[in-house]
Coordinates of C-alpha atoms and ligand atoms in Angstrom, one line a residue:
M256 CA 78.8 96.6 120.6
K257 CA 80.9 95.7 117.6
H258 CA 80.2 92.4 115.8
L259 CA 82.9 89.8 115.3
V260 CA 82.1 86.9 113.0
I261 CA 84.2 83.8 112.9
I262 CA 83.8 81.5 109.9
G263 CA 84.9 77.9 110.1
G264 CA 84.8 75.3 112.8
G265 CA 88.1 73.5 112.1
F266 CA 91.4 73.9 113.9
A267 CA 91.6 77.7 113.3
G268 CA 87.9 78.3 114.3
V269 CA 88.0 76.2 117.4
S270 CA 91.2 77.9 118.5
A271 CA 89.7 81.3 117.9
V272 CA 86.8 80.5 120.1
R273 CA 89.0 79.1 122.9
T274 CA 91.0 82.3 122.8
I275 CA 87.8 84.3 123.1
I276 CA 87.0 82.4 126.3
K277 CA 90.6 83.0 127.6
E278 CA 90.6 86.6 126.7
K279 CA 87.0 87.2 128.0
L280 CA 86.0 88.9 124.8
T281 CA 82.3 88.3 125.0
D282 CA 82.1 91.4 127.3
K283 CA 83.5 93.5 124.6
L284 CA 82.0 92.1 121.4
E285 CA 78.9 90.5 120.0
I286 CA 80.2 87.3 118.5
T287 CA 78.8 84.9 115.9
W288 CA 80.4 81.6 114.9
I289 CA 79.5 80.1 111.5
D290 CA 80.3 76.6 110.3
K291 CA 78.9 74.6 107.4
K292 CA 77.8 71.7 109.5
G293 CA 78.5 72.9 113.1
V294 CA 80.9 70.0 113.4
F295 CA 84.7 69.8 114.0
E296 CA 86.5 67.2 111.9
Y297 CA 89.9 65.9 113.0
L298 CA 91.4 65.8 109.5
P299 CA 94.8 64.3 110.4
S300 CA 93.3 61.0 111.5
L301 CA 90.6 60.5 108.9
P302 CA 92.6 58.0 106.7
E303 CA 92.2 55.6 109.7
I304 CA 88.5 55.4 108.9
I305 CA 89.6 53.3 105.9
A306 CA 91.9 51.2 108.1
G307 CA 88.9 50.4 110.3
R308 CA 90.3 51.8 113.5
A309 CA 87.0 53.5 114.4
G310 CA 83.9 54.8 112.7
P311 CA 83.7 58.4 111.4
E312 CA 81.9 59.5 114.6
A313 CA 85.2 59.0 116.5
F314 CA 86.8 61.8 114.5
I315 CA 84.2 64.5 114.8
A316 CA 82.9 66.7 117.6
D317 CA 79.7 68.9 117.8
L318 CA 80.7 72.6 118.1
E319 CA 77.6 73.5 120.1
P320 CA 79.1 72.8 123.6
L321 CA 82.1 74.9 122.9
A322 CA 79.9 77.8 121.5
D323 CA 77.7 77.5 124.7
K324 CA 80.8 77.6 126.9
A325 CA 82.0 80.7 125.1
G326 CA 78.6 82.3 125.3
I327 CA 78.5 82.9 121.6
K328 CA 75.9 82.1 118.9
L329 CA 76.7 79.2 116.5
V330 CA 75.1 79.3 113.1
K331 CA 75.2 76.0 111.1
S332 CA 75.1 77.3 107.6
E333 CA 77.4 77.6 104.5
V334 CA 78.7 81.0 103.8
K335 CA 77.9 81.7 100.1
E336 CA 79.5 85.1 99.7
I337 CA 81.4 87.8 101.6
D338 CA 81.1 91.4 100.5
I339 CA 84.2 92.9 102.0
D340 CA 83.4 96.4 101.0
E341 CA 79.9 96.3 102.7
R342 CA 81.2 94.0 105.5
R343 CA 78.3 91.6 104.8
I344 CA 78.2 87.8 104.9
K345 CA 75.6 86.0 102.8
L346 CA 74.4 82.7 104.1
D347 CA 71.8 80.3 102.7
K348 CA 68.8 82.2 104.0
E349 CA 70.1 85.3 105.7
S350 CA 72.8 88.0 105.7
L351 CA 75.0 89.2 108.6
D352 CA 76.9 92.4 108.9
Y353 CA 80.2 92.4 110.7
D354 CA 82.8 94.8 112.1
Y355 CA 85.6 92.2 112.5
L356 CA 85.9 89.0 110.4
V357 CA 88.0 85.9 111.2
L358 CA 88.0 83.6 108.1
G359 CA 89.2 80.0 109.0
I360 CA 87.6 78.0 106.2
G361 CA 90.5 75.8 105.4
A362 CA 90.9 74.5 101.8
E363 CA 89.4 72.2 99.2
I364 CA 90.7 69.4 97.1
S365 CA 92.1 70.5 93.8
Y366 CA 91.9 68.4 90.7
F367 CA 94.1 70.7 88.7
G368 CA 91.6 70.7 85.8
V369 CA 92.1 66.9 85.1
K370 CA 89.4 65.6 82.9
G371 CA 86.8 63.2 84.4
C372 CA 87.8 64.1 87.9
K373 CA 84.2 63.6 89.0
C374 CA 84.9 59.9 88.7
A375 CA 87.6 60.0 91.3
Y376 CA 86.8 59.9 95.1
P377 CA 88.4 62.8 97.0
A378 CA 90.0 62.0 100.4
Y379 CA 89.7 65.1 102.5
R380 CA 86.7 65.4 104.8
V381 CA 84.7 62.8 106.8
D382 CA 82.0 62.5 104.1
D383 CA 84.6 61.7 101.5
Y384 CA 86.0 58.8 103.7
I385 CA 82.5 57.5 104.2
K386 CA 82.0 57.3 100.5
I387 CA 85.3 55.7 100.0
L388 CA 84.5 53.0 102.6
N389 CA 81.1 52.3 101.0
K390 CA 82.8 51.9 97.6
L391 CA 85.5 49.7 99.0
E392 CA 82.8 47.4 100.5
R393 CA 81.3 47.0 97.0
T394 CA 84.7 46.3 95.5
S395 CA 85.5 42.7 94.6
P396 CA 88.6 41.0 96.1
G397 CA 91.7 41.3 94.0
S398 CA 90.7 44.7 92.5
R399 CA 93.1 47.5 91.9
V400 CA 92.7 50.7 93.9
T401 CA 94.6 53.7 92.6
V402 CA 95.6 56.5 94.8
V403 CA 96.5 59.8 93.0
G404 CA 99.2 61.7 94.8
A405 CA 102.1 60.6 97.1
G406 CA 102.0 63.5 99.5
L407 CA 101.0 63.2 103.1
T408 CA 97.4 62.3 102.5
G409 CA 98.3 59.9 99.6
L410 CA 100.7 57.9 101.8
E411 CA 98.3 57.8 104.7
V412 CA 95.5 56.6 102.5
A413 CA 97.7 54.0 100.9
G414 CA 98.8 52.7 104.3
A415 CA 95.2 52.6 105.5
L416 CA 94.2 50.7 102.4
V417 CA 96.8 48.0 103.1
N418 CA 95.2 47.5 106.6
Y419 CA 91.7 47.5 105.1
S420 CA 92.7 44.9 102.5
K421 CA 94.2 42.6 105.1
K422 CA 91.4 43.0 107.7
N423 CA 88.7 42.3 105.1
S424 CA 90.7 39.6 103.1
K425 CA 90.3 41.7 99.9
D426 CA 93.8 41.2 98.5
L427 CA 93.6 44.6 96.8
E428 CA 96.3 45.8 94.5
I429 CA 97.2 49.2 95.8
V430 CA 98.9 51.6 93.4
V431 CA 100.0 55.1 94.1
V432 CA 100.6 57.5 91.1
E433 CA 102.8 60.6 91.7
K434 CA 103.7 63.2 89.2
M435 CA 107.0 64.1 91.0
E436 CA 110.0 61.8 91.2
R437 CA 109.7 61.1 94.9
V438 CA 107.1 60.5 97.6
L439 CA 106.4 63.3 100.0
P440 CA 107.6 65.8 97.4
V441 CA 106.8 68.9 99.4
L442 CA 108.6 67.8 102.5
D443 CA 112.2 69.0 102.4
N444 CA 113.6 65.7 103.8
L445 CA 115.0 63.2 101.3
K446 CA 115.6 60.5 104.0
A447 CA 111.9 60.6 104.8
S448 CA 110.9 60.1 101.2
V449 CA 113.3 57.1 100.8
K450 CA 112.1 55.4 104.0
A451 CA 108.4 56.0 103.2
R452 CA 108.8 54.6 99.7
R453 CA 110.7 51.5 100.8
F454 CA 108.2 50.8 103.6
L455 CA 105.2 51.1 101.3
E456 CA 106.8 48.9 98.7
N457 CA 107.6 46.3 101.3
M458 CA 103.9 46.3 102.2
G459 CA 103.1 45.5 98.6
V460 CA 102.1 49.0 97.4
R461 CA 103.1 49.7 93.8
L462 CA 104.4 53.2 93.2
I463 CA 104.4 54.8 89.8
M464 CA 106.5 57.9 90.0
G465 CA 107.3 60.8 87.6
T466 CA 104.0 60.6 85.7
G467 CA 100.8 62.5 86.4
V468 CA 97.2 61.5 85.8
V469 CA 95.7 63.3 82.8
R470 CA 92.2 61.7 82.8
V471 CA 89.9 59.8 85.1
E472 CA 87.4 57.4 83.8
P473 CA 84.8 55.3 85.7
D474 CA 87.1 52.3 85.2
G475 CA 90.5 53.8 85.7
V476 CA 93.0 56.5 85.0
E477 CA 95.0 57.6 82.0
L478 CA 98.6 58.6 82.8
E479 CA 100.8 61.3 81.2
N480 CA 102.9 58.5 79.7
G481 CA 99.8 57.3 77.8
A482 CA 99.3 54.1 79.9
F483 CA 95.8 53.3 81.1
L484 CA 95.5 51.9 84.6
E485 CA 92.3 50.0 85.1
S486 CA 91.0 50.6 88.6
A487 CA 87.9 49.7 90.6
L488 CA 88.4 52.8 92.7
V489 CA 90.4 56.0 92.1
I490 CA 91.1 58.0 95.3
W491 CA 92.2 61.6 94.7
T492 CA 94.7 63.2 97.2
A493 CA 96.8 65.2 94.8
G494 CA 96.4 68.8 96.0
L495 CA 94.6 71.5 97.8
K496 CA 93.3 74.9 96.7
P497 CA 91.3 77.7 98.3
S498 CA 87.5 77.4 98.3
K499 CA 85.2 79.0 95.8
L500 CA 84.3 81.6 98.4
V501 CA 87.8 82.9 98.4
D502 CA 88.0 82.9 94.6
K503 CA 85.2 85.4 94.6
M504 CA 86.9 87.8 97.1
N505 CA 88.9 90.7 95.9
V506 CA 91.8 90.4 98.3
P507 CA 95.6 90.0 97.8
K508 CA 96.4 86.4 96.9
R509 CA 99.3 84.2 96.1
G510 CA 100.0 80.8 94.4
R511 CA 96.7 78.9 93.8
G512 CA 94.8 81.8 95.4
W513 CA 95.7 81.6 99.0
I514 CA 94.9 84.9 100.9
I515 CA 98.1 86.8 101.8
V516 CA 98.2 87.7 105.5
E517 CA 100.6 89.9 107.5
P518 CA 102.5 88.5 110.5
T519 CA 99.6 89.9 112.6
V520 CA 97.3 87.4 110.7
R521 CA 95.5 90.4 109.2
V522 CA 94.7 90.1 105.5
R523 CA 97.1 92.5 103.7
G524 CA 95.5 95.9 103.2
F525 CA 92.6 95.2 105.7
E526 CA 92.2 96.4 109.2
N527 CA 89.3 94.3 110.3
F528 CA 89.8 91.1 108.4
Y529 CA 91.9 88.1 109.7
A530 CA 92.5 84.8 107.9
P531 CA 94.2 82.1 110.0
G532 CA 95.0 78.5 108.9
D533 CA 95.0 76.7 105.6
V534 CA 93.1 79.5 103.8
N535 CA 96.1 81.7 103.9
C536 CA 99.6 82.2 102.6
M537 CA 101.8 83.4 105.4
I538 CA 105.4 84.4 104.8
I539 CA 107.5 85.9 107.5
N540 CA 111.2 86.8 106.9
G541 CA 111.3 84.5 103.9
K542 CA 109.8 81.6 105.9
I543 CA 106.6 80.1 104.5
A544 CA 104.1 78.5 107.0
M545 CA 103.0 74.9 106.2
K546 CA 99.4 74.0 106.2
M547 CA 99.3 72.3 109.6
A548 CA 96.8 72.0 112.4
E549 CA 98.9 73.5 115.1
E550 CA 100.0 76.3 112.8
A551 CA 96.3 77.1 112.1
M552 CA 95.5 77.1 115.9
L553 CA 98.4 79.4 116.8
Q554 CA 97.6 81.8 114.0
A555 CA 93.9 82.0 115.1
E556 CA 95.0 82.7 118.7
V557 CA 97.1 85.6 117.4
A558 CA 94.2 86.9 115.3
I559 CA 91.8 87.0 118.3
K560 CA 94.5 88.6 120.6
N561 CA 95.0 91.3 118.0
I562 CA 91.3 92.0 117.7
K563 CA 91.3 92.6 121.4
R564 CA 94.4 94.7 121.2
E565 CA 92.8 96.8 118.4
L566 CA 89.8 97.4 120.6
E567 CA 92.1 98.5 123.4
G568 CA 94.2 100.7 121.1
R569 CA 97.3 98.6 121.8
R570 CA 100.0 97.6 119.4
L571 CA 99.4 94.4 117.5
I572 CA 101.5 91.3 118.0
S573 CA 103.1 89.1 115.3
H574 CA 102.8 85.4 114.8
K575 CA 105.9 83.2 114.9
I576 CA 105.8 80.5 112.3
K577 CA 106.3 77.1 114.1
F578 CA 105.9 74.9 111.0
P579 CA 108.0 76.5 108.2
I580 CA 108.2 74.7 104.9
D581 CA 112.0 74.5 105.0
F582 CA 111.9 72.7 108.4
P583 CA 109.2 70.1 108.1
K584 CA 107.7 68.5 111.2
S585 CA 105.2 65.8 110.6
L586 CA 103.8 62.5 111.7
V587 CA 102.7 60.5 108.7
Y588 CA 100.5 57.4 109.4
M589 CA 101.3 54.6 107.0
G590 CA 99.3 51.7 108.3
R591 CA 101.5 49.4 110.4
K592 CA 104.0 52.2 111.2
T593 CA 104.1 55.9 111.4
L594 CA 106.9 58.1 110.0
L595 CA 108.3 61.0 112.1
V596 CA 109.7 63.7 109.9
Y597 CA 111.7 66.4 111.8
G598 CA 113.7 68.9 109.8
K599 CA 115.7 68.2 106.7
H600 CA 117.5 65.1 108.0
V601 CA 115.6 63.2 110.7
A602 CA 113.2 60.5 109.6
Y603 CA 112.2 57.7 111.9
L604 CA 109.7 55.0 111.1
G605 CA 108.1 53.1 113.9
K606 CA 105.3 52.5 116.3
I607 CA 106.2 55.2 118.8
P608 CA 105.4 58.1 116.4
Y609 CA 101.9 56.5 116.0
I610 CA 101.4 56.5 119.7
V611 CA 102.4 60.2 119.8
K612 CA 100.0 60.9 117.0
R613 CA 97.2 59.1 118.7
Y614 CA 98.0 60.9 122.0
I615 CA 97.8 64.3 120.2
E616 CA 94.4 63.3 118.7
W617 CA 93.1 62.1 122.0
K618 CA 94.1 65.3 123.8
E619 CA 92.6 67.5 121.1
M620 CA 89.3 65.6 120.7
R621 CA 88.9 65.5 124.5
R622 CA 89.4 69.2 124.8
I623 CA 86.9 69.9 122.1
K624 CA 84.3 67.4 123.3
A625 CA 84.7 68.6 126.9
Ligands
FAD954 C1 94.9 63.5 105.7 C2 95.4 64.7 106.4 C3 96.4 64.5 107.3 C4 96.9 65.6 108.0 N1 97.9 65.4 109.0 C5 98.3 66.4 109.7 C6 99.2 66.2 110.8 O1 99.7 65.1 111.0 N2 99.6 67.3 111.5 C7 99.1 68.6 111.3 O2 99.5 69.5 112.0 N3 98.2 68.8 110.3 C8 97.8 67.8 109.5 N4 96.9 68.0 108.5 C9 96.6 69.4 108.1 C10 95.5 69.9 109.0 O3 94.4 69.1 109.1 C11 95.1 71.3 108.5 O4 96.2 72.1 108.4 C12 94.0 71.9 109.4 O5 92.8 71.2 109.3 C13 93.8 73.4 109.0 O6 92.8 73.9 109.9 P1 91.8 75.1 109.3 O7 91.0 75.4 110.5 O8 92.5 76.1 108.6 O9 90.9 74.3 108.3 P2 89.9 73.0 108.5 O10 90.3 72.2 109.6 O11 89.8 72.5 107.2 O12 88.5 73.7 108.9 C14 87.8 74.5 108.0 C15 86.3 74.6 108.5 O13 85.6 75.6 107.8 C16 84.3 75.1 107.4 N5 84.0 75.8 106.1 C17 84.6 75.7 105.0 N6 83.9 76.5 104.1 C18 82.9 77.0 104.7 C19 81.8 77.9 104.3 N7 81.8 78.4 103.1 N8 80.9 78.3 105.2 C20 81.0 77.8 106.5 N9 82.0 77.0 106.9 C21 82.9 76.6 106.0 C22 84.6 73.6 107.2 O14 83.4 72.9 107.3 C23 85.6 73.3 108.3 O15 84.8 73.0 109.5 C24 96.4 66.9 107.8 C25 95.4 67.1 106.8 C26 94.9 66.0 106.1 C27 93.8 66.2 105.1

């Protein structure tokens, strides 16, 4: 039997395994699923750990039950290297050979080479939020907390900090620093940027726009304009990049090093290698896919279906981008309210989008935990 290896237990990995169950692929392939910790993390809701909605355990799920249900082997280990010529995966203590590879390892925080970045606290995965929360608990009332980046994560973290400060009577001064001139700079919806900015300012968040951070120190950040912003805590949300594992791979890449995939989700130039989710750069008919959870899941589904089709000698299917960059669709949690962004012109700020966001999370976590 040929050996399929899936790397990553995030949205793409989980969707790949679910599709394996639906397509009854375990009869046709030997399958191994590898994830660093063997745990799924619901990234879109993690900022709410700061807000105190629930502890970190509410946003994670053990992957073992899903692996058991699929009848596949789960390996909890970090992949250190992939030799794509030899079709070999190097783990901590062992190596695995594969015939088909599905790489869904997501992304990593990028510091863009800013000096002293080790002093900043990244906000990306569960462990990051636990560290932020611990640091906040040690922070004196009235301190300044600086959030670097006013993208999706930056705004969600700022909103969560407002809630944290209120709940814990910390009276924190929350500052967001953004290099671009507007908040949510990558979302092609000006109305959303204006609404989000106004809302944050009304909640007492200070926004410093149009100047980047050039250095992080244990006691604050230096800005491009020369100013030094003393801060008890610096939270870094400014950008993402592919992981070191991808850096080492000799595959076609674009931008910061995202793996170029075809509409079939196959890595360009490879017949047995698929890369769904945040790890890739997918462009179809000039449309670029956003790095979104549902997009990752749909791409992984297509990848697995295509592996089955390859085995059966059938024509491969193409993915249809559901979240293109030029038509953003997003729910941005901002503490007391959530912003719905739909296309270039619709932006609605209220409590209903939050209920929708919570419902999506509940449904997804329930499916994974079940
Ligand atoms: C704060 C925040 C808010 C967001 N909000 C939304 C939203 O509202 N809606 C939306 O659709 N999307 C949202 N996103 C984006 C969404 O979370 C991502 O697009 C999605 O997680 C991508 O899924 P993925 O499977 O590609 O990667 P991930 O979910 O990141 O999963 C990657 C997995 O691979 C594992 N892994 C990584 N490297 C290795 C290795 N070397 N060896 C073994 N395992 C490895 C990781 O441990 C992880 O389990 C948000 C993201 C963040 C951070």
